[in-house]
Amino acid sequence: MTEDDLSTRQVQPLAEADLNDPVVASLGRAIDPPSRPVQALQAVGRGIQSLGRWGPESWVSLAIVAGCVLFTFAQLSPSDILSSSTPAGGDMGAHVWGPAYMRDHLLPSFRVTGWTQDWYAGFPAYHFYMVLPSLAIALLSFILPYGLAFKLVAVSGLLTLPIACWAFGRLTRLPFPVSPLLAVGATAFLFDRSFSIYGGNIPSTLAGEFAFSISLSFAIVFLGVVGRGLETGRQRVIAPILLALTGLCHLIPFLFAIGGAIVWLAISLARKPGFFKRVWWLACTGVVGVALMGWWLFPFYLRSGYMNDMGWEKRTNYSDLLFQRSTLDPQLVNSPPIQWVLVLALLGLVMSIAWKRRGGVFLAVLAGSVAIAFIVLPQGKLWNARLLPFWYLSLYLLAAIGVAELGRTIASLLSRDPDTPRRSVTIATAVVAAL
């Protein structure tokens, strides 16, 4: 056959008999991609198969993290949360108006900020308060009773914080059983009874600081992503999204997230070369994250001169609030005892340095930075006591690392290979510490 013959030859269609040929049919299946429903079913099948490959550590981690979430939810009176009653208590009642106004007046005009005549001679709606939690309530109330939608969103930050802290451990490659015990440390923080209006714990959230709690969960995951991204150069998409979500929920955890990212950068530069690469990664994350929330943040900043000062006086009993908590208000209790938390946190720092756990070193430096900021922050619109939750949470997480690493050290000593800690001991450490 000549070259001219090849160029002029017509391709003949397959005969019907050819379509029944198993070889031809198999070629067709290989060439034609499966449909979307088939792809979805295949993905579900792969997910189910992956569960069968989970080791004991994965199942124990799942049980502990889920247990922390369920335990927290059980203490919040689920029957009241799941009812359609109107939430109240502290400043919570003042927040009930906002999402309903957004749903009924702002969203129909395709806005989330505006002006209302409901009080005074009129006042700005959501120009000076973060919009995302209220937007979630407003949207959810289209399908659920308003009171139920409000309460589900209000407690969501409490229920997601243990998960966020577990994710932080995983993202920073902390070994088992550190990650599940970080969820336990976060749960201990939620039940801290030494403060009730600073933000983050259960009393503060039920007093109306639910936006702070939601933002804190986003901030912790963001810091985990930053820790991973500065090492790998990846996570360029999710990091700015998490930063924007943090800021659109509450600005104080947003500032904490920015400060924590700077701490991560310093630790990363101290460990490995690549100054410009890491600075560029973090700068891009910050710029894109701020840009994503700029539609709300920039008007907020430009109009900040109209904001009122709540008049909170700076707390100056530094040593007591940081290390003792002996002069609390009568309704508050030093529980869990901060002294024991400090001892375990110090153990966590020592273990993190000894085993070169950069996640633990980060938390220690972050805690120290927050303590310094609490002391040096001048009197102003940002009350320095609002920084204390970040100090306490960092201590609880460091304490969890201390317990987990102590168990791993014992497991290594009992193992024939020090690099492979005895599995039974690490699992026992996780279970006993969680209980």
Short mmCIF file of C-alpha atoms in Angstrom, two decimals:
data_model
loop_
_atom_site.label_atom_id
_atom_site.label_comp_id
_atom_site.label_asym_id
_atom_site.label_seq_id
_atom_site.Cartn_x
_atom_site.Cartn_y
_atom_site.Cartn_z
CA MET A 1 0.00 0.00 0.00
CA THR A 2 1.47 3.31 -1.08
CA GLU A 3 1.52 6.59 0.86
CA ASP A 4 -1.08 8.01 -1.53
CA ASP A 5 -3.36 5.12 -0.76
CA LEU A 6 -3.09 5.85 2.97
CA SER A 7 -3.88 9.52 2.54
CA THR A 8 -6.96 8.85 0.45
CA ARG A 9 -8.32 5.87 2.32
CA GLN A 10 -11.67 6.47 4.01
CA VAL A 11 -12.23 5.28 7.56
CA GLN A 12 -15.03 2.76 7.55
CA PRO A 13 -17.56 2.78 10.44
CA LEU A 14 -17.73 -0.21 12.73
CA ALA A 15 -20.19 -2.82 11.73
CA GLU A 16 -22.93 -3.77 14.16
CA ALA A 17 -21.24 -7.12 14.67
CA ASP A 18 -18.06 -5.34 15.67
CA LEU A 19 -19.89 -3.59 18.51
CA ASN A 20 -20.69 -6.97 20.01
CA ASP A 21 -17.07 -7.95 20.01
CA PRO A 22 -15.87 -8.02 23.69
CA VAL A 23 -12.50 -6.53 22.74
CA VAL A 24 -14.13 -3.60 20.96
CA ALA A 25 -16.60 -3.13 23.84
CA SER A 26 -13.79 -3.04 26.38
CA LEU A 27 -11.97 -0.43 24.30
CA GLY A 28 -15.11 1.68 24.30
CA ARG A 29 -15.41 1.47 28.06
CA ALA A 30 -11.76 2.47 28.42
CA ILE A 31 -12.15 5.46 26.13
CA ASP A 32 -15.55 6.77 27.27
CA PRO A 33 -15.43 8.27 30.79
CA PRO A 34 -18.11 7.12 33.23
CA SER A 35 -21.09 9.36 33.82
CA ARG A 36 -21.24 11.72 36.80
CA PRO A 37 -23.56 9.46 38.85
CA VAL A 38 -21.21 6.54 38.25
CA GLN A 39 -18.22 8.68 39.25
CA ALA A 40 -20.02 9.70 42.44
CA LEU A 41 -20.81 6.09 43.31
CA GLN A 42 -17.21 5.12 42.62
CA ALA A 43 -16.00 7.88 44.93
CA VAL A 44 -18.34 6.68 47.69
CA GLY A 45 -17.09 3.14 47.16
CA ARG A 46 -13.49 4.25 47.45
CA GLY A 47 -14.34 6.12 50.64
CA ILE A 48 -15.95 3.05 52.17
CA GLN A 49 -12.98 0.92 51.16
CA SER A 50 -10.61 3.42 52.78
CA LEU A 51 -12.42 2.96 56.10
CA GLY A 52 -11.37 -0.66 56.02
CA ARG A 53 -7.76 0.45 55.81
CA TRP A 54 -7.98 2.63 58.92
CA GLY A 55 -5.70 1.59 61.74
CA PRO A 56 -6.57 1.62 65.46
CA GLU A 57 -5.13 5.13 65.81
CA SER A 58 -7.57 6.51 63.25
CA TRP A 59 -10.57 4.92 64.93
CA VAL A 60 -9.44 6.11 68.36
CA SER A 61 -8.95 9.63 67.00
CA LEU A 62 -12.41 9.61 65.46
CA ALA A 63 -13.97 8.37 68.71
CA ILE A 64 -12.20 11.01 70.82
CA VAL A 65 -12.95 13.97 68.56
CA ALA A 66 -16.57 12.89 68.08
CA GLY A 67 -16.84 12.30 71.82
CA CYS A 68 -15.62 15.84 72.53
CA VAL A 69 -18.20 17.30 70.16
CA LEU A 70 -21.07 15.18 71.49
CA PHE A 71 -20.12 15.81 75.12
CA THR A 72 -20.09 19.57 74.52
CA PHE A 73 -23.43 19.45 72.74
CA ALA A 74 -24.95 17.35 75.52
CA GLN A 75 -24.00 20.01 78.09
CA LEU A 76 -25.72 22.75 76.11
CA SER A 77 -29.25 21.45 76.75
CA PRO A 78 -29.99 19.94 73.31
CA SER A 79 -33.74 19.99 73.89
CA ASP A 80 -33.67 23.77 74.27
CA ILE A 81 -31.35 24.24 71.29
CA LEU A 82 -33.56 22.13 69.03
CA SER A 83 -36.74 23.94 70.07
CA SER A 84 -38.04 27.02 68.28
CA SER A 85 -37.81 29.21 71.40
CA THR A 86 -36.10 32.60 71.23
CA PRO A 87 -32.54 32.63 72.64
CA ALA A 88 -31.73 35.06 75.43
CA GLY A 89 -29.15 35.66 78.15
CA GLY A 90 -26.45 38.31 78.39
CA ASP A 91 -26.11 40.15 75.09
CA MET A 92 -27.62 37.24 73.16
CA GLY A 93 -31.06 38.83 73.18
CA ALA A 94 -29.70 41.95 71.48
CA HIS A 95 -28.40 39.82 68.60
CA VAL A 96 -31.79 38.23 67.88
CA TRP A 97 -33.01 41.30 65.98
CA GLY A 98 -30.14 41.52 63.47
CA PRO A 99 -30.40 38.37 61.32
CA ALA A 100 -34.18 38.80 61.03
CA TYR A 101 -33.72 42.38 59.83
CA MET A 102 -31.11 41.18 57.35
CA ARG A 103 -33.46 38.48 56.06
CA ASP A 104 -36.55 40.68 55.78
CA HIS A 105 -35.07 44.02 54.64
CA LEU A 106 -31.46 43.78 53.49
CA LEU A 107 -31.32 40.52 51.54
CA PRO A 108 -34.37 41.38 49.37
CA SER A 109 -32.35 44.41 48.23
CA PHE A 110 -29.29 42.20 47.67
CA ARG A 111 -27.46 43.83 50.57
CA VAL A 112 -26.06 42.64 53.90
CA THR A 113 -25.42 46.12 55.33
CA GLY A 114 -27.71 49.10 55.47
CA TRP A 115 -29.59 51.59 57.63
CA THR A 116 -32.50 50.95 59.97
CA GLN A 117 -34.96 53.18 61.81
CA ASP A 118 -35.77 50.50 64.39
CA TRP A 119 -34.02 52.36 67.25
CA TYR A 120 -32.85 55.87 68.07
CA ALA A 121 -33.11 58.22 65.07
CA GLY A 122 -31.80 55.40 62.90
CA PHE A 123 -28.48 53.55 63.02
CA PRO A 124 -26.20 51.57 60.69
CA ALA A 125 -26.96 47.87 60.37
CA TYR A 126 -23.90 45.62 60.08
CA HIS A 127 -21.52 48.39 59.09
CA PHE A 128 -19.69 47.96 62.40
CA TYR A 129 -20.41 44.33 63.20
CA MET A 130 -19.31 41.24 61.33
CA VAL A 131 -21.88 39.84 58.95
CA LEU A 132 -21.15 36.18 58.24
CA PRO A 133 -22.74 34.50 61.32
CA SER A 134 -25.86 36.63 60.96
CA LEU A 135 -26.01 35.88 57.24
CA ALA A 136 -25.84 32.16 58.03
CA ILE A 137 -28.73 32.54 60.49
CA ALA A 138 -30.78 34.55 58.00
CA LEU A 139 -30.32 31.99 55.23
CA LEU A 140 -30.93 29.01 57.50
CA SER A 141 -34.13 30.60 58.80
CA PHE A 142 -35.68 30.20 55.34
CA ILE A 143 -35.91 26.45 55.97
CA LEU A 144 -35.94 26.24 59.80
CA PRO A 145 -37.79 28.15 62.52
CA TYR A 146 -35.91 31.35 63.27
CA GLY A 147 -35.10 30.51 66.90
CA LEU A 148 -33.77 27.09 65.95
CA ALA A 149 -31.65 28.49 63.11
CA PHE A 150 -30.24 31.15 65.42
CA LYS A 151 -29.26 28.69 68.14
CA LEU A 152 -27.71 26.16 65.77
CA VAL A 153 -25.42 28.81 64.33
CA ALA A 154 -24.74 30.29 67.78
CA VAL A 155 -23.35 27.02 69.16
CA SER A 156 -21.58 25.97 65.96
CA GLY A 157 -18.30 27.57 67.03
CA LEU A 158 -18.31 25.60 70.27
CA LEU A 159 -18.93 22.32 68.46
CA THR A 160 -16.33 22.92 65.76
CA LEU A 161 -13.44 24.08 67.96
CA PRO A 162 -12.37 20.53 68.98
CA ILE A 163 -12.46 19.54 65.31
CA ALA A 164 -10.46 22.63 64.35
CA CYS A 165 -7.78 21.90 66.95
CA TRP A 166 -7.57 18.27 65.80
CA ALA A 167 -7.16 19.55 62.23
CA PHE A 168 -4.40 21.90 63.40
CA GLY A 169 -2.50 18.92 64.77
CA ARG A 170 -2.94 16.97 61.56
CA LEU A 171 -1.92 19.90 59.37
CA THR A 172 1.25 20.48 61.39
CA ARG A 173 2.05 16.74 61.29
CA LEU A 174 1.98 16.21 65.03
CA PRO A 175 2.10 12.45 65.73
CA PHE A 176 -0.57 10.32 67.35
CA PRO A 177 -1.98 10.80 69.98
CA VAL A 178 -1.31 14.55 69.88
CA SER A 179 -4.05 15.51 67.40
CA PRO A 180 -7.00 13.86 69.20
CA LEU A 181 -5.75 15.18 72.53
CA LEU A 182 -5.69 18.69 71.08
CA ALA A 183 -9.45 18.23 70.71
CA VAL A 184 -9.56 17.31 74.40
CA GLY A 185 -7.55 20.42 75.26
CA ALA A 186 -9.96 22.54 73.24
CA THR A 187 -12.89 21.00 75.12
CA ALA A 188 -11.26 21.88 78.45
CA PHE A 189 -10.93 25.45 77.20
CA LEU A 190 -14.62 25.55 76.29
CA PHE A 191 -15.55 24.64 79.87
CA ASP A 192 -13.13 27.14 81.43
CA ARG A 193 -15.14 29.02 84.06
CA SER A 194 -12.68 31.83 84.80
CA PHE A 195 -14.15 34.28 82.27
CA SER A 196 -17.58 34.87 80.82
CA ILE A 197 -17.40 37.79 78.37
CA TYR A 198 -13.92 37.67 76.83
CA GLY A 199 -14.96 35.23 74.09
CA GLY A 200 -14.34 31.66 73.00
CA ASN A 201 -15.59 29.56 75.91
CA ILE A 202 -19.14 28.41 76.63
CA PRO A 203 -20.12 31.18 79.08
CA SER A 204 -18.92 33.89 76.69
CA THR A 205 -20.69 32.31 73.74
CA LEU A 206 -23.99 31.95 75.57
CA ALA A 207 -23.65 35.58 76.67
CA GLY A 208 -23.68 36.64 73.01
CA GLU A 209 -20.09 36.16 71.79
CA PHE A 210 -21.02 33.42 69.33
CA ALA A 211 -19.43 35.22 66.37
CA PHE A 212 -16.12 35.16 68.24
CA SER A 213 -16.38 31.39 68.76
CA ILE A 214 -17.08 30.70 65.09
CA SER A 215 -14.23 32.96 64.05
CA LEU A 216 -11.87 31.23 66.48
CA SER A 217 -12.51 27.85 64.86
CA PHE A 218 -11.71 29.28 61.45
CA ALA A 219 -8.59 30.96 62.86
CA ILE A 220 -7.20 27.70 64.29
CA VAL A 221 -7.65 25.86 60.99
CA PHE A 222 -6.11 28.83 59.16
CA LEU A 223 -3.03 28.68 61.39
CA GLY A 224 -2.70 24.97 60.70
CA VAL A 225 -2.91 25.61 56.96
CA VAL A 226 -0.31 28.38 57.24
CA GLY A 227 2.04 26.05 59.09
CA ARG A 228 1.70 23.48 56.32
CA GLY A 229 1.78 25.99 53.47
CA LEU A 230 4.98 27.67 54.59
CA GLU A 231 6.67 24.26 54.48
CA THR A 232 5.23 22.97 51.21
CA GLY A 233 4.38 26.13 49.29
CA ARG A 234 0.88 24.79 48.70
CA GLN A 235 -2.57 25.67 50.16
CA ARG A 236 -2.52 28.96 48.25
CA VAL A 237 -6.28 28.83 47.70
CA ILE A 238 -7.67 27.61 51.00
CA ALA A 239 -5.46 29.80 53.21
CA PRO A 240 -6.81 33.22 52.08
CA ILE A 241 -10.37 31.87 52.07
CA LEU A 242 -9.99 30.77 55.70
CA LEU A 243 -8.48 34.15 56.61
CA ALA A 244 -11.42 35.96 55.03
CA LEU A 245 -13.93 33.72 56.79
CA THR A 246 -12.18 34.42 60.08
CA GLY A 247 -12.40 38.17 59.61
CA LEU A 248 -15.98 38.17 58.37
CA CYS A 249 -17.01 36.32 61.55
CA HIS A 250 -15.11 38.46 64.08
CA LEU A 251 -12.19 40.87 63.89
CA ILE A 252 -10.45 39.96 67.16
CA PRO A 253 -9.69 36.34 66.16
CA PHE A 254 -8.79 37.80 62.75
CA LEU A 255 -6.04 39.84 64.43
CA PHE A 256 -5.00 36.72 66.34
CA ALA A 257 -4.79 34.80 63.06
CA ILE A 258 -2.60 37.48 61.48
CA GLY A 259 -0.30 37.54 64.50
CA GLY A 260 -0.12 33.75 64.51
CA ALA A 261 0.77 33.72 60.81
CA ILE A 262 3.68 36.07 61.50
CA VAL A 263 4.85 33.77 64.30
CA TRP A 264 4.69 30.83 61.88
CA LEU A 265 6.79 32.77 59.38
CA ALA A 266 9.47 33.50 61.99
CA ILE A 267 9.63 29.85 63.06
CA SER A 268 9.69 28.65 59.46
CA LEU A 269 12.54 30.99 58.53
CA ALA A 270 14.52 29.90 61.58
CA ARG A 271 14.27 26.23 60.57
CA LYS A 272 14.89 26.28 56.83
CA PRO A 273 16.23 28.66 54.16
CA GLY A 274 13.97 30.22 51.56
CA PHE A 275 13.23 33.68 52.95
CA PHE A 276 11.67 35.24 49.85
CA LYS A 277 9.66 32.15 48.97
CA ARG A 278 8.00 32.00 52.38
CA VAL A 279 7.49 35.74 52.70
CA TRP A 280 5.90 35.77 49.24
CA TRP A 281 3.58 32.88 50.14
CA LEU A 282 2.38 34.61 53.31
CA ALA A 283 2.12 38.03 51.66
CA CYS A 284 -0.05 36.60 48.87
CA THR A 285 -2.21 34.84 51.44
CA GLY A 286 -2.68 38.03 53.43
CA VAL A 287 -3.39 40.27 50.45
CA VAL A 288 -5.87 37.88 48.85
CA GLY A 289 -7.54 37.13 52.19
CA VAL A 290 -8.02 40.82 52.98
CA ALA A 291 -9.22 41.45 49.43
CA LEU A 292 -11.85 38.71 49.75
CA MET A 293 -13.32 40.47 52.79
CA GLY A 294 -12.53 43.97 51.55
CA TRP A 295 -16.13 44.66 50.53
CA TRP A 296 -16.94 44.80 54.25
CA LEU A 297 -13.55 45.55 55.87
CA PHE A 298 -12.62 48.69 53.93
CA PRO A 299 -15.91 50.55 54.56
CA PHE A 300 -15.66 49.46 58.20
CA TYR A 301 -12.20 50.97 58.48
CA LEU A 302 -13.07 54.19 56.65
CA ARG A 303 -16.08 54.76 58.92
CA SER A 304 -14.37 53.61 62.13
CA GLY A 305 -14.30 57.18 63.40
CA TYR A 306 -18.02 56.87 64.03
CA MET A 307 -17.55 53.86 66.31
CA ASN A 308 -18.12 54.33 70.01
CA ASP A 309 -15.66 53.29 72.70
CA MET A 310 -17.21 50.78 75.09
CA GLY A 311 -15.16 52.31 77.89
CA TRP A 312 -13.65 49.10 79.23
CA GLU A 313 -10.65 49.89 81.39
CA LYS A 314 -7.40 48.07 80.73
CA ARG A 315 -6.80 45.11 83.04
CA THR A 316 -3.51 45.65 84.85
CA ASN A 317 -3.40 42.66 87.23
CA TYR A 318 -1.24 40.87 84.69
CA SER A 319 0.35 38.23 86.87
CA ASP A 320 -2.94 37.17 88.39
CA LEU A 321 -4.86 36.83 85.13
CA LEU A 322 -2.01 35.08 83.34
CA PHE A 323 -0.74 32.72 86.04
CA GLN A 324 -2.97 32.63 89.15
CA ARG A 325 -6.60 33.73 88.62
CA SER A 326 -7.02 34.28 92.35
CA THR A 327 -8.89 37.61 92.23
CA LEU A 328 -11.69 36.79 89.84
CA ASP A 329 -15.20 38.21 89.99
CA PRO A 330 -17.41 36.38 92.52
CA GLN A 331 -19.35 34.44 89.87
CA LEU A 332 -16.15 33.13 88.23
CA VAL A 333 -14.02 30.15 89.26
CA ASN A 334 -10.43 29.14 88.53
CA SER A 335 -11.57 25.92 86.89
CA PRO A 336 -9.72 24.07 85.52
CA PRO A 337 -6.92 25.28 87.82
CA ILE A 338 -4.59 27.41 85.73
CA GLN A 339 -1.60 26.28 87.79
CA TRP A 340 -1.95 22.67 86.60
CA VAL A 341 -2.53 23.81 83.05
CA LEU A 342 0.70 25.83 83.20
CA VAL A 343 2.66 22.83 84.50
CA LEU A 344 1.41 20.61 81.69
CA ALA A 345 1.95 23.39 79.15
CA LEU A 346 5.56 23.72 80.30
CA LEU A 347 5.90 19.97 79.85
CA GLY A 348 4.48 20.37 76.35
CA LEU A 349 7.07 23.03 75.54
CA VAL A 350 9.94 20.88 76.80
CA MET A 351 8.69 17.86 74.90
CA SER A 352 8.17 19.90 71.73
CA ILE A 353 11.74 21.16 71.86
CA ALA A 354 13.14 17.72 72.69
CA TRP A 355 11.23 15.97 69.89
CA LYS A 356 11.43 18.93 67.48
CA ARG A 357 7.68 19.38 67.17
CA ARG A 358 7.32 22.69 65.40
CA GLY A 359 3.58 22.77 66.10
CA GLY A 360 4.26 22.75 69.84
CA VAL A 361 7.02 25.34 69.53
CA PHE A 362 4.63 27.52 67.55
CA LEU A 363 1.97 27.33 70.25
CA ALA A 364 4.52 28.24 72.92
CA VAL A 365 5.80 31.27 71.00
CA LEU A 366 2.23 32.24 70.18
CA ALA A 367 1.22 32.05 73.85
CA GLY A 368 4.19 34.20 74.84
CA SER A 369 3.36 36.74 72.15
CA VAL A 370 -0.25 36.97 73.30
CA ALA A 371 0.85 37.45 76.92
CA ILE A 372 3.16 40.29 75.90
CA ALA A 373 0.42 41.90 73.81
CA PHE A 374 -1.98 41.63 76.77
CA ILE A 375 0.50 43.57 78.90
CA VAL A 376 1.63 46.26 76.45
CA LEU A 377 -1.66 46.94 74.64
CA PRO A 378 -2.62 50.53 75.52
CA GLN A 379 -5.98 51.73 76.73
CA GLY A 380 -8.25 52.02 73.71
CA LYS A 381 -11.14 50.54 71.78
CA LEU A 382 -9.58 47.05 71.89
CA TRP A 383 -9.84 45.89 75.50
CA ASN A 384 -6.71 43.97 76.45
CA ALA A 385 -8.76 41.36 78.33
CA ARG A 386 -10.15 40.20 74.98
CA LEU A 387 -6.71 38.70 74.28
CA LEU A 388 -6.82 36.36 77.28
CA PRO A 389 -8.82 33.59 75.53
CA PHE A 390 -5.96 33.13 73.07
CA TRP A 391 -3.51 32.81 75.94
CA TYR A 392 -5.65 30.24 77.72
CA LEU A 393 -6.38 28.24 74.57
CA SER A 394 -2.68 28.10 73.68
CA LEU A 395 -1.94 26.81 77.18
CA TYR A 396 -4.61 24.11 76.95
CA LEU A 397 -3.27 22.94 73.60
CA LEU A 398 0.31 22.93 74.89
CA ALA A 399 -0.84 20.95 77.92
CA ALA A 400 -2.46 18.41 75.60
CA ILE A 401 0.82 18.12 73.71
CA GLY A 402 2.65 17.58 77.00
CA VAL A 403 0.40 14.68 77.98
CA ALA A 404 0.51 13.13 74.51
CA GLU A 405 4.28 13.41 74.16
CA LEU A 406 4.82 12.01 77.63
CA GLY A 407 2.82 8.96 76.59
CA ARG A 408 4.81 8.68 73.36
CA THR A 409 8.07 8.90 75.29
CA ILE A 410 7.01 6.06 77.57
CA ALA A 411 5.89 4.09 74.53
CA SER A 412 9.31 4.62 72.92
CA LEU A 413 11.12 3.49 76.06
CA LEU A 414 9.04 0.31 76.16
CA SER A 415 9.56 -0.42 72.48
CA ARG A 416 12.44 -2.37 70.99
CA ASP A 417 12.74 0.31 68.33
CA PRO A 418 12.71 3.83 69.86
CA ASP A 419 11.59 5.26 66.51
CA THR A 420 8.46 3.09 66.64
CA PRO A 421 6.62 3.73 69.93
CA ARG A 422 4.58 0.85 71.24
CA ARG A 423 1.10 1.22 69.77
CA SER A 424 -0.75 -0.08 72.81
CA VAL A 425 0.82 2.60 75.02
CA THR A 426 0.03 5.50 72.69
CA ILE A 427 -3.56 4.31 72.30
CA ALA A 428 -3.89 3.90 76.07
CA THR A 429 -2.51 7.42 76.53
CA ALA A 430 -5.14 8.84 74.19
CA VAL A 431 -8.03 6.96 75.79
CA VAL A 432 -7.03 7.64 79.41
CA ALA A 433 -6.32 11.33 78.78
CA ALA A 434 -9.64 11.74 76.98
CA LEU A 435 -11.53 10.16 79.85
#
